[in-house]
CSV table of C-alpha atoms in Angstrom, one decimal:
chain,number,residue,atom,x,y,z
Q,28,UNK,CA,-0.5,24.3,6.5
Q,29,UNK,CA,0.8,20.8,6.5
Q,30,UNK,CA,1.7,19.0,3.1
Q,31,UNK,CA,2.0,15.2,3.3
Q,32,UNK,CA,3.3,12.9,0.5
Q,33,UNK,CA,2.7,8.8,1.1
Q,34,UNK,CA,4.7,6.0,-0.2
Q,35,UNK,CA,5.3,2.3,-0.2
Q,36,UNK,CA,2.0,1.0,-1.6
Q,37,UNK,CA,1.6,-2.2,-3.7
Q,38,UNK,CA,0.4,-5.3,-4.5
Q,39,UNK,CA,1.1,-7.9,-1.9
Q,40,UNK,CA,-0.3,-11.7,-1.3
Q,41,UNK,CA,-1.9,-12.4,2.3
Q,42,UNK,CA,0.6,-12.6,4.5
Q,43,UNK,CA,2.5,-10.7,3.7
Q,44,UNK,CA,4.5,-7.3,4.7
Q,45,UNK,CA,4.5,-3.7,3.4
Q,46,UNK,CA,5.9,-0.4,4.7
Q,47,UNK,CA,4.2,2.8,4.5
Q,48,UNK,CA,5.5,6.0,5.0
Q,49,UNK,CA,4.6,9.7,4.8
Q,50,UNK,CA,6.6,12.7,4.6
Q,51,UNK,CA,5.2,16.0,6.3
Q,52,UNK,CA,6.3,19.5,5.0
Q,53,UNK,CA,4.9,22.8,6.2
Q,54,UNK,CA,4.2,24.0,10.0
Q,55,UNK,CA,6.8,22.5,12.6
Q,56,UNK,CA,5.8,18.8,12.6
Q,57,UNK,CA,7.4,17.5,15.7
Q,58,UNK,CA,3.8,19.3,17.4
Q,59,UNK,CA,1.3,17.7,15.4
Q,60,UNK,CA,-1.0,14.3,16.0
Q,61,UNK,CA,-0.4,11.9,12.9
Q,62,UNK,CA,-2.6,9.2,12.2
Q,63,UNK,CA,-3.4,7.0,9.2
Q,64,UNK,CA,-6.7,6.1,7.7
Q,65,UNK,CA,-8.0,3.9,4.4
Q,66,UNK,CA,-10.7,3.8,2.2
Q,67,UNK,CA,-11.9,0.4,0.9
Q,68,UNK,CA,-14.1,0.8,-2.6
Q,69,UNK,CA,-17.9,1.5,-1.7
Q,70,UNK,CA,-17.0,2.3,1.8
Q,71,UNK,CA,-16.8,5.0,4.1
Q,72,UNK,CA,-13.2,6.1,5.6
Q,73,UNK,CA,-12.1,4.5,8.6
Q,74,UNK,CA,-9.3,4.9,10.7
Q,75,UNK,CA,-6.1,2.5,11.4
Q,76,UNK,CA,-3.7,4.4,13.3
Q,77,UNK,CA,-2.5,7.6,15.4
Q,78,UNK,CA,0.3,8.4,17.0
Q,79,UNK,CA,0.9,11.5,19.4
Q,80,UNK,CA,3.7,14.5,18.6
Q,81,UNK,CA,6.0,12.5,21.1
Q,82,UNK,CA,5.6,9.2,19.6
Q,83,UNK,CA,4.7,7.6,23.3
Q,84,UNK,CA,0.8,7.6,22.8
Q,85,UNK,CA,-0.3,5.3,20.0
Q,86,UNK,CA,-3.9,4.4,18.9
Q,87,UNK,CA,-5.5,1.5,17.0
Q,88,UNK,CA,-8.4,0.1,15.7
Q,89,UNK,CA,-8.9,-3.0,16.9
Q,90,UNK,CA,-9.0,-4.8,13.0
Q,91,UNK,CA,-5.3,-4.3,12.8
Q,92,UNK,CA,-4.2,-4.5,16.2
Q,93,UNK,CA,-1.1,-7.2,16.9
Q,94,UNK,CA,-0.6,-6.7,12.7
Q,95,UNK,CA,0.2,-2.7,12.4
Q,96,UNK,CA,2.7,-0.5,14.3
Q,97,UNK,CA,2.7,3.2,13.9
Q,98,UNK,CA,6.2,5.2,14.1
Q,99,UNK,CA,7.4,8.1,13.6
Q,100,UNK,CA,10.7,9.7,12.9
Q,101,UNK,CA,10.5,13.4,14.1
Q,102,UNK,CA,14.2,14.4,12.4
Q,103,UNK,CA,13.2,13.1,9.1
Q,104,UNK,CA,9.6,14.2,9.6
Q,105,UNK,CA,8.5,10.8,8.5
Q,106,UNK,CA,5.6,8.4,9.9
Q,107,UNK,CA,5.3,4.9,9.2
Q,108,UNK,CA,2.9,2.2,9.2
Q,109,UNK,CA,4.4,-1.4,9.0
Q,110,UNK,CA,1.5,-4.2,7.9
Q,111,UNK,CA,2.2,-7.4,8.6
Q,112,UNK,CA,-0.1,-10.4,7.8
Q,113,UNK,CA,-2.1,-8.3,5.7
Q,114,UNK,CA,-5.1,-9.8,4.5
Q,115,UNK,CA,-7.8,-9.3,1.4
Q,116,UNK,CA,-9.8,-6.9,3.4
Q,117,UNK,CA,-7.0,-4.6,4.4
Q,118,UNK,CA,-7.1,-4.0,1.0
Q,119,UNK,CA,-8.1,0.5,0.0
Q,120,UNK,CA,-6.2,3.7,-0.5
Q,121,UNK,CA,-4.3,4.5,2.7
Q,122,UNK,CA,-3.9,8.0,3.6
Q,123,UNK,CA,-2.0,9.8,6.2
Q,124,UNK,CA,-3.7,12.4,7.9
Q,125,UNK,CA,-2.0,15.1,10.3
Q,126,UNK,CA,-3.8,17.7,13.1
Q,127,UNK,CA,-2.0,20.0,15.5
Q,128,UNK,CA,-5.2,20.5,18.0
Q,129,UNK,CA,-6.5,16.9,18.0
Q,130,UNK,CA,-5.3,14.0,20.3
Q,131,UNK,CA,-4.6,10.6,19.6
Q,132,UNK,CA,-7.2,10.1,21.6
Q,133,UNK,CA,-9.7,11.6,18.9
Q,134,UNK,CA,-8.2,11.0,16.1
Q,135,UNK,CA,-10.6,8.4,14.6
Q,136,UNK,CA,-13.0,11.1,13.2
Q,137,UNK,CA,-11.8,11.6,9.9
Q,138,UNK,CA,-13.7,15.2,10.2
Q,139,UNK,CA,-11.8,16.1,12.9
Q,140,UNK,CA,-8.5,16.0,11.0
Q,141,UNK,CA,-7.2,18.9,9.5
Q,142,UNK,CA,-4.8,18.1,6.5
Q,143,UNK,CA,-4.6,14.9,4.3
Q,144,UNK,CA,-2.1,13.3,2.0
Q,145,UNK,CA,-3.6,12.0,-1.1
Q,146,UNK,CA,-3.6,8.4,-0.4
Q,147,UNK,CA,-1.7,5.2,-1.8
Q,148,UNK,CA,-3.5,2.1,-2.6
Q,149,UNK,CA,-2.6,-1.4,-0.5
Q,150,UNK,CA,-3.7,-4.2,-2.4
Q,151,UNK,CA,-3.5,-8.0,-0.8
Q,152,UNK,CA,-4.6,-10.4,-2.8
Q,153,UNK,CA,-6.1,-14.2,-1.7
């Protein structure tokens, strides 16, 4: 079992910058796939970004490629997602999302994921 806790959502005008990161507890986390999804209102969940347990395969979809980098920090069992230029429709709860089986590869099936934070909502306004 995997617990994960996100942080750094807000309120932010287009443009602009925010910082999210997740803190994994639980099974050893250096061996698990971590990704990030969101969920806009009225719409299904869709997913931004993976990374592998080594931090040297990344995956993204292609909305918020050249704005969003994945990280990770495997000593402080911490992975981050850094917006830049967000805009209005990057706007839903994010939620960090963690699988020890699945590669980044296939991470962008929310069923396939295993364990979920419970989200923190990014809001950009226009």
């Amino acid at each position: 079992q995997v617990q994960l806790v996100e942080s750094g959502g807000g309120l932010v005008q287009a443009g602009g910058s925010l910082r999210l990161s997740c803190a994994a507890s639980g099974r050893p986390y250096s061996r698990t796939t971590m990704g990030w999804f969101r969920q806009a209102p009225r719409k299904e969940r869709e997913f931004v970004a993976a990374i592998s347990w080594s931090g040297g395969n990344l995956n993204y979809a292609d909305s918020v490629k050249g704005r969003f980098t994945i990280s990770r920090d495997i000593a402080e069992n911490t992975v981050f997602l850094q917006m830049n230029s967000l805009k209005p429709e990057d706007t839903a709860v994010y939620y960090c999302a963690a699988d020890a089986t699945v590669l980044v590869s296939n991470f962008r099936t929310a069923s396939n994921i295993d364990w979920w934070g419970n989200g923190t909502l990014v809001t950009v306004s226009s």
